mmCIF file of C-alpha atoms in Angstrom:
data_model
loop_
_atom_site.group_PDB
_atom_site.id
_atom_site.type_symbol
_atom_site.label_atom_id
_atom_site.label_comp_id
_atom_site.label_asym_id
_atom_site.label_seq_id
_atom_site.Cartn_x
_atom_site.Cartn_y
_atom_site.Cartn_z
ATOM 1 C CA UNK A 1 11.643 29.581 5.798
ATOM 2 C CA UNK A 2 8.366 28.863 4.120
ATOM 3 C CA UNK A 3 6.571 25.641 4.012
ATOM 4 C CA UNK A 4 7.218 24.833 0.353
ATOM 5 C CA UNK A 5 11.123 25.650 1.134
ATOM 6 C CA UNK A 6 11.145 23.540 4.179
ATOM 7 C CA UNK A 7 9.629 20.540 2.282
ATOM 8 C CA UNK A 8 11.911 20.726 -0.756
ATOM 9 C CA UNK A 9 15.121 21.617 1.706
ATOM 10 C CA UNK A 10 14.350 18.099 3.391
ATOM 11 C CA UNK A 11 14.221 16.113 0.274
ATOM 12 C CA UNK A 12 17.325 17.904 -1.590
ATOM 13 C CA UNK A 13 19.180 17.752 1.371
ATOM 14 C CA UNK A 14 18.632 14.063 1.787
ATOM 15 C CA UNK A 15 19.411 13.265 -2.017
ATOM 16 C CA UNK A 16 22.449 15.721 -1.657
ATOM 17 C CA UNK A 17 23.715 13.960 1.450
ATOM 18 C CA UNK A 18 23.612 10.699 -0.658
ATOM 19 C CA UNK A 19 20.701 9.322 1.775
ATOM 20 C CA UNK A 20 18.597 8.579 -1.308
ATOM 21 C CA UNK A 21 19.775 8.337 -5.362
ATOM 22 C CA UNK A 22 16.600 10.132 -6.225
ATOM 23 C CA UNK A 23 13.149 11.089 -5.133
ATOM 24 C CA UNK A 24 9.867 13.106 -6.167
ATOM 25 C CA UNK A 25 7.454 14.565 -4.074
ATOM 26 C CA UNK A 26 3.813 16.234 -4.093
ATOM 27 C CA UNK A 27 2.317 18.409 -1.281
ATOM 28 C CA UNK A 28 -0.884 20.252 -1.567
ATOM 29 C CA UNK A 29 -3.969 21.422 0.343
ATOM 30 C CA UNK A 30 -7.334 20.528 -0.668
ATOM 31 C CA UNK A 31 -6.136 19.284 -4.243
ATOM 32 C CA UNK A 32 -3.982 22.291 -4.818
ATOM 33 C CA UNK A 33 0.021 21.979 -4.839
ATOM 34 C CA UNK A 34 2.013 23.743 -2.245
ATOM 35 C CA UNK A 35 5.318 22.103 -3.392
ATOM 36 C CA UNK A 36 6.153 19.589 -5.746
ATOM 37 C CA UNK A 37 9.108 18.599 -7.533
ATOM 38 C CA UNK A 38 12.051 16.075 -7.899
ATOM 39 C CA UNK A 39 15.885 15.820 -7.250
ATOM 40 C CA UNK A 40 18.747 13.584 -7.646
ATOM 41 C CA UNK A 41 19.257 10.669 -10.038
ATOM 42 C CA UNK A 42 18.117 7.459 -11.293
ATOM 43 C CA UNK A 43 21.613 5.690 -10.506
ATOM 44 C CA UNK A 44 24.288 6.827 -8.194
ATOM 45 C CA UNK A 45 27.315 8.513 -10.206
ATOM 46 C CA UNK A 46 25.385 9.256 -13.264
ATOM 47 C CA UNK A 47 23.449 12.521 -14.526
ATOM 48 C CA UNK A 48 20.324 10.769 -15.190
ATOM 49 C CA UNK A 49 17.875 12.965 -13.332
ATOM 50 C CA UNK A 50 14.664 11.883 -11.545
ATOM 51 C CA UNK A 51 11.754 13.893 -12.804
ATOM 52 C CA UNK A 52 8.236 14.962 -11.312
ATOM 53 C CA UNK A 53 6.962 12.301 -13.650
ATOM 54 C CA UNK A 54 9.454 9.551 -13.039
ATOM 55 C CA UNK A 55 7.481 6.238 -12.261
ATOM 56 C CA UNK A 56 8.324 4.510 -9.034
ATOM 57 C CA UNK A 57 7.635 0.988 -7.564
ATOM 58 C CA UNK A 58 5.241 1.788 -4.535
ATOM 59 C CA UNK A 59 5.322 -1.455 -2.780
ATOM 60 C CA UNK A 60 2.683 -1.254 0.085
ATOM 61 C CA UNK A 61 1.083 2.095 -0.936
ATOM 62 C CA UNK A 62 -0.491 -0.137 -3.374
ATOM 63 C CA UNK A 63 -2.858 -1.226 -0.726
ATOM 64 C CA UNK A 64 -5.401 1.731 -0.581
ATOM 65 C CA UNK A 65 -5.522 1.758 -4.579
ATOM 66 C CA UNK A 66 -6.693 -1.831 -4.535
ATOM 67 C CA UNK A 67 -9.014 -1.443 -1.733
ATOM 68 C CA UNK A 68 -10.891 1.496 -3.510
ATOM 69 C CA UNK A 69 -11.403 -1.231 -6.604
ATOM 70 C CA UNK A 70 -12.835 -3.337 -3.940
ATOM 71 C CA UNK A 71 -15.074 -0.670 -2.457
ATOM 72 C CA UNK A 72 -16.179 0.181 -6.070
ATOM 73 C CA UNK A 73 -17.507 -3.355 -6.271
ATOM 74 C CA UNK A 74 -19.429 -2.846 -2.912
ATOM 75 C CA UNK A 75 -21.148 0.201 -4.341
ATOM 76 C CA UNK A 76 -22.266 -1.851 -7.397
ATOM 77 C CA UNK A 77 -23.569 -4.717 -5.156
ATOM 78 C CA UNK A 78 -21.043 -7.331 -6.613
ATOM 79 C CA UNK A 79 -19.358 -7.425 -3.005
ATOM 80 C CA UNK A 80 -20.958 -7.124 0.455
ATOM 81 C CA UNK A 81 -18.768 -6.304 3.332
ATOM 82 C CA UNK A 82 -20.366 -8.881 6.021
ATOM 83 C CA UNK A 83 -20.493 -11.720 3.366
ATOM 84 C CA UNK A 84 -18.473 -15.045 3.481
ATOM 85 C CA UNK A 85 -15.900 -14.922 0.689
ATOM 86 C CA UNK A 86 -16.324 -18.821 -0.110
ATOM 87 C CA UNK A 87 -18.227 -18.120 -2.949
ATOM 88 C CA UNK A 88 -15.713 -16.205 -4.824
ATOM 89 C CA UNK A 89 -12.433 -17.786 -2.785
ATOM 90 C CA UNK A 90 -13.750 -21.491 -2.307
ATOM 91 C CA UNK A 91 -10.004 -22.019 -1.351
ATOM 92 C CA UNK A 92 -10.633 -19.892 1.811
ATOM 93 C CA UNK A 93 -13.740 -22.084 2.862
ATOM 94 C CA UNK A 94 -13.804 -24.433 5.956
ATOM 95 C CA UNK A 95 -10.531 -23.390 7.175
ATOM 96 C CA UNK A 96 -8.395 -24.824 9.797
ATOM 97 C CA UNK A 97 -6.578 -22.567 12.566
ATOM 98 C CA UNK A 98 -3.546 -23.393 14.375
ATOM 99 C CA UNK A 99 -4.370 -24.047 17.979
ATOM 100 C CA UNK A 100 -1.221 -22.388 19.051
ATOM 101 C CA UNK A 101 0.217 -19.596 16.427
ATOM 102 C CA UNK A 102 3.747 -20.205 17.843
ATOM 103 C CA UNK A 103 3.611 -23.944 17.705
ATOM 104 C CA UNK A 104 2.479 -25.877 14.701
ATOM 105 C CA UNK A 105 3.150 -29.036 16.347
ATOM 106 C CA UNK A 106 0.003 -28.291 18.594
ATOM 107 C CA UNK A 107 -2.325 -29.135 15.720
ATOM 108 C CA UNK A 108 -5.496 -27.313 14.352
ATOM 109 C CA UNK A 109 -8.973 -26.602 15.287
ATOM 110 C CA UNK A 110 -11.812 -25.220 13.088
ATOM 111 C CA UNK A 111 -12.457 -22.132 11.846
ATOM 112 C CA UNK A 112 -15.196 -20.499 14.064
ATOM 113 C CA UNK A 113 -17.060 -18.839 11.339
ATOM 114 C CA UNK A 114 -16.358 -18.127 7.469
ATOM 115 C CA UNK A 115 -13.664 -15.420 6.442
ATOM 116 C CA UNK A 116 -16.005 -12.171 5.286
ATOM 117 C CA UNK A 117 -14.800 -9.606 2.622
ATOM 118 C CA UNK A 118 -14.382 -7.188 5.790
ATOM 119 C CA UNK A 119 -12.079 -9.481 7.272
ATOM 120 C CA UNK A 120 -9.770 -9.485 3.963
ATOM 121 C CA UNK A 121 -10.306 -5.702 3.724
ATOM 122 C CA UNK A 122 -9.216 -5.132 7.412
ATOM 123 C CA UNK A 123 -6.338 -7.918 7.285
ATOM 124 C CA UNK A 124 -7.978 -9.785 9.705
ATOM 125 C CA UNK A 125 -8.709 -12.990 7.658
ATOM 126 C CA UNK A 126 -6.139 -14.786 9.945
ATOM 127 C CA UNK A 127 -2.936 -14.928 7.741
ATOM 128 C CA UNK A 128 -0.233 -12.512 7.543
ATOM 129 C CA UNK A 129 2.626 -10.798 9.444
ATOM 130 C CA UNK A 130 2.459 -10.723 12.974
ATOM 131 C CA UNK A 131 5.031 -7.746 14.053
ATOM 132 C CA UNK A 132 4.977 -9.016 17.665
ATOM 133 C CA UNK A 133 6.156 -12.564 17.100
ATOM 134 C CA UNK A 134 9.757 -13.839 16.542
ATOM 135 C CA UNK A 135 10.676 -13.787 12.672
ATOM 136 C CA UNK A 136 9.796 -16.175 10.823
ATOM 137 C CA UNK A 137 6.454 -17.143 12.574
ATOM 138 C CA UNK A 138 5.203 -20.615 11.728
ATOM 139 C CA UNK A 139 2.667 -19.355 9.214
ATOM 140 C CA UNK A 140 5.395 -17.370 7.322
ATOM 141 C CA UNK A 141 7.557 -20.395 7.268
ATOM 142 C CA UNK A 142 4.872 -22.412 5.817
ATOM 143 C CA UNK A 143 3.916 -19.762 3.284
ATOM 144 C CA UNK A 144 7.467 -19.707 2.004
ATOM 145 C CA UNK A 145 7.677 -23.498 1.908
ATOM 146 C CA UNK A 146 4.329 -23.258 -0.272
ATOM 147 C CA UNK A 147 6.350 -21.075 -2.603
ATOM 148 C CA UNK A 148 4.820 -18.023 -1.308
ATOM 149 C CA UNK A 149 7.379 -16.106 0.623
ATOM 150 C CA UNK A 150 6.472 -12.795 2.371
ATOM 151 C CA UNK A 151 9.399 -10.357 1.639
ATOM 152 C CA UNK A 152 10.187 -7.619 -0.409
ATOM 153 C CA UNK A 153 8.252 -7.513 -3.491
ATOM 154 C CA UNK A 154 9.128 -9.768 -6.426
ATOM 155 C CA UNK A 155 6.351 -9.429 -8.904
ATOM 156 C CA UNK A 156 7.823 -11.924 -11.416
ATOM 157 C CA UNK A 157 8.338 -14.654 -8.844
ATOM 158 C CA UNK A 158 4.630 -15.655 -8.008
ATOM 159 C CA UNK A 159 2.527 -17.968 -9.795
ATOM 160 C CA UNK A 160 -0.904 -17.017 -11.393
ATOM 161 C CA UNK A 161 -3.760 -16.198 -9.229
ATOM 162 C CA UNK A 162 -5.523 -19.603 -9.176
ATOM 163 C CA UNK A 163 -2.068 -21.333 -8.474
ATOM 164 C CA UNK A 164 -1.478 -18.869 -5.728
ATOM 165 C CA UNK A 165 -4.597 -19.513 -4.061
ATOM 166 C CA UNK A 166 -4.186 -23.322 -4.202
ATOM 167 C CA UNK A 167 -1.095 -22.848 -2.545
ATOM 168 C CA UNK A 168 -2.382 -20.508 0.189
ATOM 169 C CA UNK A 169 -5.305 -22.973 0.832
ATOM 170 C CA UNK A 170 -2.692 -25.786 2.224
ATOM 171 C CA UNK A 171 -1.723 -23.408 4.893
ATOM 172 C CA UNK A 172 -3.720 -23.115 8.146
ATOM 173 C CA UNK A 173 -4.814 -19.600 9.646
ATOM 174 C CA UNK A 174 -2.553 -18.469 12.497
ATOM 175 C CA UNK A 175 -5.506 -16.830 14.124
ATOM 176 C CA UNK A 176 -9.540 -17.045 14.043
ATOM 177 C CA UNK A 177 -10.932 -15.018 11.485
ATOM 178 C CA UNK A 178 -11.724 -11.469 12.600
ATOM 179 C CA UNK A 179 -9.585 -11.827 15.820
ATOM 180 C CA UNK A 180 -6.638 -10.173 14.943
ATOM 181 C CA UNK A 181 -4.852 -7.700 12.410
ATOM 182 C CA UNK A 182 -1.970 -9.447 10.395
ATOM 183 C CA UNK A 183 -0.100 -7.389 7.770
ATOM 184 C CA UNK A 184 -0.026 -7.845 3.890
ATOM 185 C CA UNK A 185 -1.369 -11.232 3.047
ATOM 186 C CA UNK A 186 -4.969 -10.218 3.185
ATOM 187 C CA UNK A 187 -4.157 -7.261 0.567
ATOM 188 C CA UNK A 188 -2.816 -10.095 -1.855
ATOM 189 C CA UNK A 189 -5.933 -12.243 -1.346
ATOM 190 C CA UNK A 190 -8.182 -9.034 -1.873
ATOM 191 C CA UNK A 191 -6.673 -8.658 -5.511
ATOM 192 C CA UNK A 192 -7.933 -12.302 -6.129
ATOM 193 C CA UNK A 193 -11.194 -11.473 -4.574
ATOM 194 C CA UNK A 194 -11.722 -8.333 -6.677
ATOM 195 C CA UNK A 195 -10.708 -9.989 -10.020
ATOM 196 C CA UNK A 196 -12.856 -12.955 -9.386
ATOM 197 C CA UNK A 197 -16.129 -10.703 -8.285
ATOM 198 C CA UNK A 198 -15.587 -8.694 -11.298
ATOM 199 C CA UNK A 199 -15.133 -11.723 -13.582
ATOM 200 C CA UNK A 200 -11.905 -9.939 -15.119
ATOM 201 C CA UNK A 201 -8.148 -9.804 -14.518
ATOM 202 C CA UNK A 202 -7.186 -7.428 -11.768
ATOM 203 C CA UNK A 203 -5.437 -5.036 -13.864
ATOM 204 C CA UNK A 204 -8.406 -4.379 -15.910
ATOM 205 C CA UNK A 205 -10.744 -3.899 -12.917
ATOM 206 C CA UNK A 206 -8.363 -1.554 -11.340
ATOM 207 C CA UNK A 207 -7.806 0.193 -14.719
ATOM 208 C CA UNK A 208 -11.760 0.551 -15.258
ATOM 209 C CA UNK A 209 -12.916 1.292 -11.975
ATOM 210 C CA UNK A 210 -10.188 3.246 -10.332
ATOM 211 C CA UNK A 211 -7.103 4.440 -12.453
ATOM 212 C CA UNK A 212 -8.867 5.739 -15.670
ATOM 213 C CA UNK A 213 -11.806 7.367 -13.699
ATOM 214 C CA UNK A 214 -9.357 9.072 -11.260
ATOM 215 C CA UNK A 215 -6.829 10.071 -13.929
ATOM 216 C CA UNK A 216 -4.163 8.073 -12.642
ATOM 217 C CA UNK A 217 -2.561 7.344 -16.431
ATOM 218 C CA UNK A 218 0.768 6.251 -15.123
ATOM 219 C CA UNK A 219 0.049 3.555 -12.634
ATOM 220 C CA UNK A 220 -0.175 -0.095 -13.302
ATOM 221 C CA UNK A 221 1.450 -3.659 -12.642
ATOM 222 C CA UNK A 222 3.989 -2.964 -15.210
ATOM 223 C CA UNK A 223 5.227 -0.236 -17.319
ATOM 224 C CA UNK A 224 4.292 -0.081 -21.041
ATOM 225 C CA UNK A 225 7.059 0.276 -23.371
ATOM 226 C CA UNK A 226 5.998 4.023 -24.324
ATOM 227 C CA UNK A 227 6.774 4.856 -20.710
ATOM 228 C CA UNK A 228 9.902 2.660 -20.019
ATOM 229 C CA UNK A 229 12.159 5.750 -20.032
ATOM 230 C CA UNK A 230 10.388 7.108 -16.809
ATOM 231 C CA UNK A 231 11.236 3.760 -14.744
ATOM 232 C CA UNK A 232 14.891 3.800 -13.412
ATOM 233 C CA UNK A 233 16.602 1.188 -11.283
ATOM 234 C CA UNK A 234 15.909 0.820 -7.777
ATOM 235 C CA UNK A 235 18.400 0.223 -4.918
ATOM 236 C CA UNK A 236 19.015 -1.164 -1.638
ATOM 237 C CA UNK A 237 20.211 1.412 1.214
ATOM 238 C CA UNK A 238 23.833 1.884 1.481
ATOM 239 C CA UNK A 239 25.912 -0.905 3.286
ATOM 240 C CA UNK A 240 28.595 -0.017 5.866
ATOM 241 C CA UNK A 241 30.977 0.744 3.039
ATOM 242 C CA UNK A 242 28.490 3.291 1.574
ATOM 243 C CA UNK A 243 27.796 0.966 -1.628
ATOM 244 C CA UNK A 244 24.168 0.228 -2.754
ATOM 245 C CA UNK A 245 23.315 -3.014 -4.488
ATOM 246 C CA UNK A 246 20.924 -2.912 -7.433
ATOM 247 C CA UNK A 247 17.523 -4.398 -6.135
ATOM 248 C CA UNK A 248 15.792 -4.106 -9.514
ATOM 249 C CA UNK A 249 17.135 -2.889 -12.937
ATOM 250 C CA UNK A 250 15.029 -0.501 -14.873
ATOM 251 C CA UNK A 251 14.298 -3.402 -17.423
ATOM 252 C CA UNK A 252 13.546 -5.810 -14.611
ATOM 253 C CA UNK A 253 10.572 -7.142 -12.762
ATOM 254 C CA UNK A 254 8.193 -4.313 -13.060
ATOM 255 C CA UNK A 255 8.994 -3.759 -16.940
ATOM 256 C CA UNK A 256 6.167 -6.421 -18.028
ATOM 257 C CA UNK A 257 2.839 -7.448 -16.635
ATOM 258 C CA UNK A 258 3.233 -10.347 -13.911
ATOM 259 C CA UNK A 259 1.594 -13.483 -13.769
ATOM 260 C CA UNK A 260 0.350 -12.472 -10.490
ATOM 261 C CA UNK A 261 -0.727 -8.876 -9.838
ATOM 262 C CA UNK A 262 -0.230 -8.435 -6.256
ATOM 263 C CA UNK A 263 -2.961 -6.416 -4.437
ATOM 264 C CA UNK A 264 -0.464 -5.870 -1.616
ATOM 265 C CA UNK A 265 2.499 -4.271 -3.212
ATOM 266 C CA UNK A 266 2.539 -4.689 -7.012
ATOM 267 C CA UNK A 267 2.031 -1.325 -8.404
ATOM 268 C CA UNK A 268 4.021 1.531 -9.784
ATOM 269 C CA UNK A 269 3.004 5.199 -9.980
ATOM 270 C CA UNK A 270 3.933 8.700 -9.817
ATOM 271 C CA UNK A 271 3.587 11.621 -7.264
ATOM 272 C CA UNK A 272 1.012 13.340 -9.635
ATOM 273 C CA UNK A 273 -1.077 9.995 -9.783
ATOM 274 C CA UNK A 274 -1.156 9.408 -6.183
ATOM 275 C CA UNK A 275 -2.047 12.924 -5.786
ATOM 276 C CA UNK A 276 -5.107 12.264 -7.974
ATOM 277 C CA UNK A 277 -5.895 9.214 -5.976
ATOM 278 C CA UNK A 278 -5.707 11.233 -2.685
ATOM 279 C CA UNK A 279 -8.101 13.672 -4.333
ATOM 280 C CA UNK A 280 -10.802 11.106 -4.762
ATOM 281 C CA UNK A 281 -10.951 10.428 -1.180
ATOM 282 C CA UNK A 282 -10.602 13.774 -0.063
ATOM 283 C CA UNK A 283 -13.511 14.923 -2.263
ATOM 284 C CA UNK A 284 -15.721 11.965 -0.958
ATOM 285 C CA UNK A 285 -15.280 9.914 -4.147
ATOM 286 C CA UNK A 286 -15.002 12.465 -7.084
ATOM 287 C CA UNK A 287 -11.959 12.815 -9.182
ATOM 288 C CA UNK A 288 -10.859 16.265 -9.976
ATOM 289 C CA UNK A 289 -12.804 16.545 -13.048
ATOM 290 C CA UNK A 290 -16.242 15.365 -11.142
ATOM 291 C CA UNK A 291 -16.140 11.981 -12.150
ATOM 292 C CA UNK A 292 -17.417 9.820 -9.230
ATOM 293 C CA UNK A 293 -15.145 6.847 -8.713
ATOM 294 C CA UNK A 294 -16.503 5.883 -5.152
ATOM 295 C CA UNK A 295 -19.496 6.625 -3.327
ATOM 296 C CA UNK A 296 -19.407 8.933 0.032
ATOM 297 C CA UNK A 297 -20.478 5.742 2.112
ATOM 298 C CA UNK A 298 -17.546 3.854 0.651
ATOM 299 C CA UNK A 299 -15.053 6.573 1.292
ATOM 300 C CA UNK A 300 -16.062 6.884 4.806
ATOM 301 C CA UNK A 301 -16.102 3.205 5.390
ATOM 302 C CA UNK A 302 -12.557 2.990 4.003
ATOM 303 C CA UNK A 303 -11.003 5.942 6.306
ATOM 304 C CA UNK A 304 -12.721 5.047 9.368
ATOM 305 C CA UNK A 305 -10.483 3.277 11.713
ATOM 306 C CA UNK A 306 -11.808 -0.331 12.261
ATOM 307 C CA UNK A 307 -9.435 -2.671 13.994
ATOM 308 C CA UNK A 308 -7.698 -1.074 16.991
ATOM 309 C CA UNK A 309 -3.988 -0.169 17.418
ATOM 310 C CA UNK A 310 -1.699 -1.932 14.915
ATOM 311 C CA UNK A 311 1.417 -0.257 16.352
ATOM 312 C CA UNK A 312 2.598 1.639 19.344
ATOM 313 C CA UNK A 313 2.951 4.966 17.390
ATOM 314 C CA UNK A 314 -0.786 5.643 17.016
ATOM 315 C CA UNK A 315 -1.563 3.902 13.951
ATOM 316 C CA UNK A 316 -4.772 1.824 13.043
ATOM 317 C CA UNK A 317 -6.288 0.545 9.842
ATOM 318 C CA UNK A 318 -9.627 0.990 8.229
ATOM 319 C CA UNK A 319 -10.807 -0.642 4.798
ATOM 320 C CA UNK A 320 -7.710 -1.423 2.973
ATOM 321 C CA UNK A 321 -5.917 1.729 4.171
ATOM 322 C CA UNK A 322 -4.050 2.987 7.255
ATOM 323 C CA UNK A 323 -5.820 5.492 9.528
ATOM 324 C CA UNK A 324 -4.063 7.248 12.530
ATOM 325 C CA UNK A 325 -6.039 6.756 15.734
ATOM 326 C CA UNK A 326 -4.167 9.500 17.696
ATOM 327 C CA UNK A 327 -2.586 12.859 16.819
ATOM 328 C CA UNK A 328 1.167 12.898 15.737
ATOM 329 C CA UNK A 329 2.977 15.398 17.898
ATOM 330 C CA UNK A 330 3.785 18.180 15.508
ATOM 331 C CA UNK A 331 2.378 16.242 12.558
ATOM 332 C CA UNK A 332 -0.684 14.242 11.250
ATOM 333 C CA UNK A 333 -3.883 14.462 13.051
ATOM 334 C CA UNK A 334 -6.129 11.628 14.349
ATOM 335 C CA UNK A 335 -8.172 10.552 11.296
ATOM 336 C CA UNK A 336 -5.227 11.120 8.866
ATOM 337 C CA UNK A 337 -5.235 8.210 6.244
ATOM 338 C CA UNK A 338 -2.963 6.643 3.819
ATOM 339 C CA UNK A 339 -0.086 4.155 3.930
ATOM 340 C CA UNK A 340 3.676 3.678 3.180
ATOM 341 C CA UNK A 341 5.738 1.260 1.136
ATOM 342 C CA UNK A 342 8.946 -0.388 2.197
ATOM 343 C CA UNK A 343 10.402 0.093 -1.461
ATOM 344 C CA UNK A 344 10.602 4.014 -0.420
ATOM 345 C CA UNK A 345 7.088 5.603 -0.659
ATOM 346 C CA UNK A 346 4.633 7.233 1.726
ATOM 347 C CA UNK A 347 1.235 9.196 1.081
ATOM 348 C CA UNK A 348 -0.801 10.558 3.798
ATOM 349 C CA UNK A 349 -4.055 12.854 3.918
ATOM 350 C CA UNK A 350 -4.664 15.053 6.786
ATOM 351 C CA UNK A 351 -8.374 15.707 6.589
ATOM 352 C CA UNK A 352 -8.565 18.196 9.409
ATOM 353 C CA UNK A 353 -6.059 20.474 7.811
ATOM 354 C CA UNK A 354 -6.565 19.322 4.115
ATOM 355 C CA UNK A 355 -2.938 18.471 3.750
ATOM 356 C CA UNK A 356 -1.826 15.640 1.299
ATOM 357 C CA UNK A 357 1.838 14.655 1.066
ATOM 358 C CA UNK A 358 3.300 12.178 -1.262
ATOM 359 C CA UNK A 359 7.091 11.115 -1.203
ATOM 360 C CA UNK A 360 8.472 8.613 -3.580
ATOM 361 C CA UNK A 361 12.089 7.475 -3.764
ATOM 362 C CA UNK A 362 14.239 4.801 -5.720
ATOM 363 C CA UNK A 363 15.682 3.139 -2.534
ATOM 364 C CA UNK A 364 14.030 0.575 -0.305
ATOM 365 C CA UNK A 365 13.713 1.052 3.446
ATOM 366 C CA UNK A 366 16.224 -0.854 5.690
ATOM 367 C CA UNK A 367 13.614 -1.854 8.170
ATOM 368 C CA UNK A 368 9.886 -1.298 8.674
ATOM 369 C CA UNK A 369 10.824 2.096 10.409
ATOM 370 C CA UNK A 370 10.898 4.959 7.847
ATOM 371 C CA UNK A 371 14.340 6.382 7.132
ATOM 372 C CA UNK A 372 15.065 9.935 8.423
ATOM 373 C CA UNK A 373 14.170 11.638 5.158
ATOM 374 C CA UNK A 374 10.546 10.562 5.672
ATOM 375 C CA UNK A 375 10.456 11.909 9.173
ATOM 376 C CA UNK A 376 11.853 15.102 7.784
ATOM 377 C CA UNK A 377 9.439 15.160 4.900
ATOM 378 C CA UNK A 378 6.566 14.688 7.234
ATOM 379 C CA UNK A 379 7.397 17.234 9.732
ATOM 380 C CA UNK A 380 7.807 19.796 6.973
ATOM 381 C CA UNK A 381 4.523 18.932 4.971
ATOM 382 C CA UNK A 382 2.432 18.383 8.112
ATOM 383 C CA UNK A 383 4.180 20.055 11.106
ATOM 384 C CA UNK A 384 2.776 23.420 12.050
ATOM 385 C CA UNK A 385 -0.402 23.030 10.102
ATOM 386 C CA UNK A 386 -3.834 24.162 11.276
ATOM 387 C CA UNK A 387 -7.357 23.448 10.412
ATOM 388 C CA UNK A 388 -7.716 26.959 8.680
ATOM 389 C CA UNK A 389 -4.887 25.938 6.466
ATOM 390 C CA UNK A 390 -1.162 25.642 5.916
ATOM 391 C CA UNK A 391 0.892 28.122 7.945
ATOM 392 C CA UNK A 392 4.213 29.458 6.472
#
């Protein structure tokens, strides 16, 4: 079976077996499509088909896109990686740090140094999810108590950015700045940092610096009325009885712009738009039409691993983006970059083979571990690839 057939069979088989209601995918080599398509429906039991231009909630796959906007500001000198963020985010100045991240009763100590732009991009500002600690950690409990819960995306639930930062300022850091990778919260902070550094709302900065130059016409923090027919409902995984629950309706939380555009998990997009974004990084900063979006230096910095292991499976982190530290048996090589979203999305590019693979579904994951469909899709997309091309 040829690679394109294996990819389609993996996705269509999962939809046909009821593993997901619907999905769209794009797999290519050096910007040229190898396999692209869509299967399934927007809602179980209906005939409303998912299409290649369907708009999906991409959750944490948002993170690299917003990081690109930050690196554009670095290119223009509006941000400097190793400068403190205090000037733009005074709420993060003079922070206190838990003496024991597992025991809030142990008190706090002063931060040893200011939080830098690099700390925010590498998720080492001292706040976030620690996957090695019991859930919820004292820090996550404190965030929830402040009205900033860390859970599945809910864009209409958060306050506007200034109030969001004011609440965040009341939560002590769990680790010293620069000392530990902690997931997610730094990406939300990054969105506020980008907005304040540029002097414009995050959505406007992202549109001007990344989305329009890259040709990403269907990506944003909400869906305009003209495109509303391309956004379907989103679902939870099937329960023990096989039934799904509605997570978000078609006219739900992403049908209008949120008060807090979350740089960690707030975007919607399409497989074509994410392929266009991947093309920018693969082309060292240029869009398909030659428009320069980022400098080559910015792309190299983003896609270079910066923090050490973030899991036990070869994962690492660059500047706002996942970067594999090791070869994946039968799949992605070390240096591959991209990220996944817990609402059912994945995008990765393997620079060794020039292979990019995007898969978007309308069903959230049941855990941080990807469902079987995603492993099967990656095997079909990346498995057997060689430096000289994509084997059949």
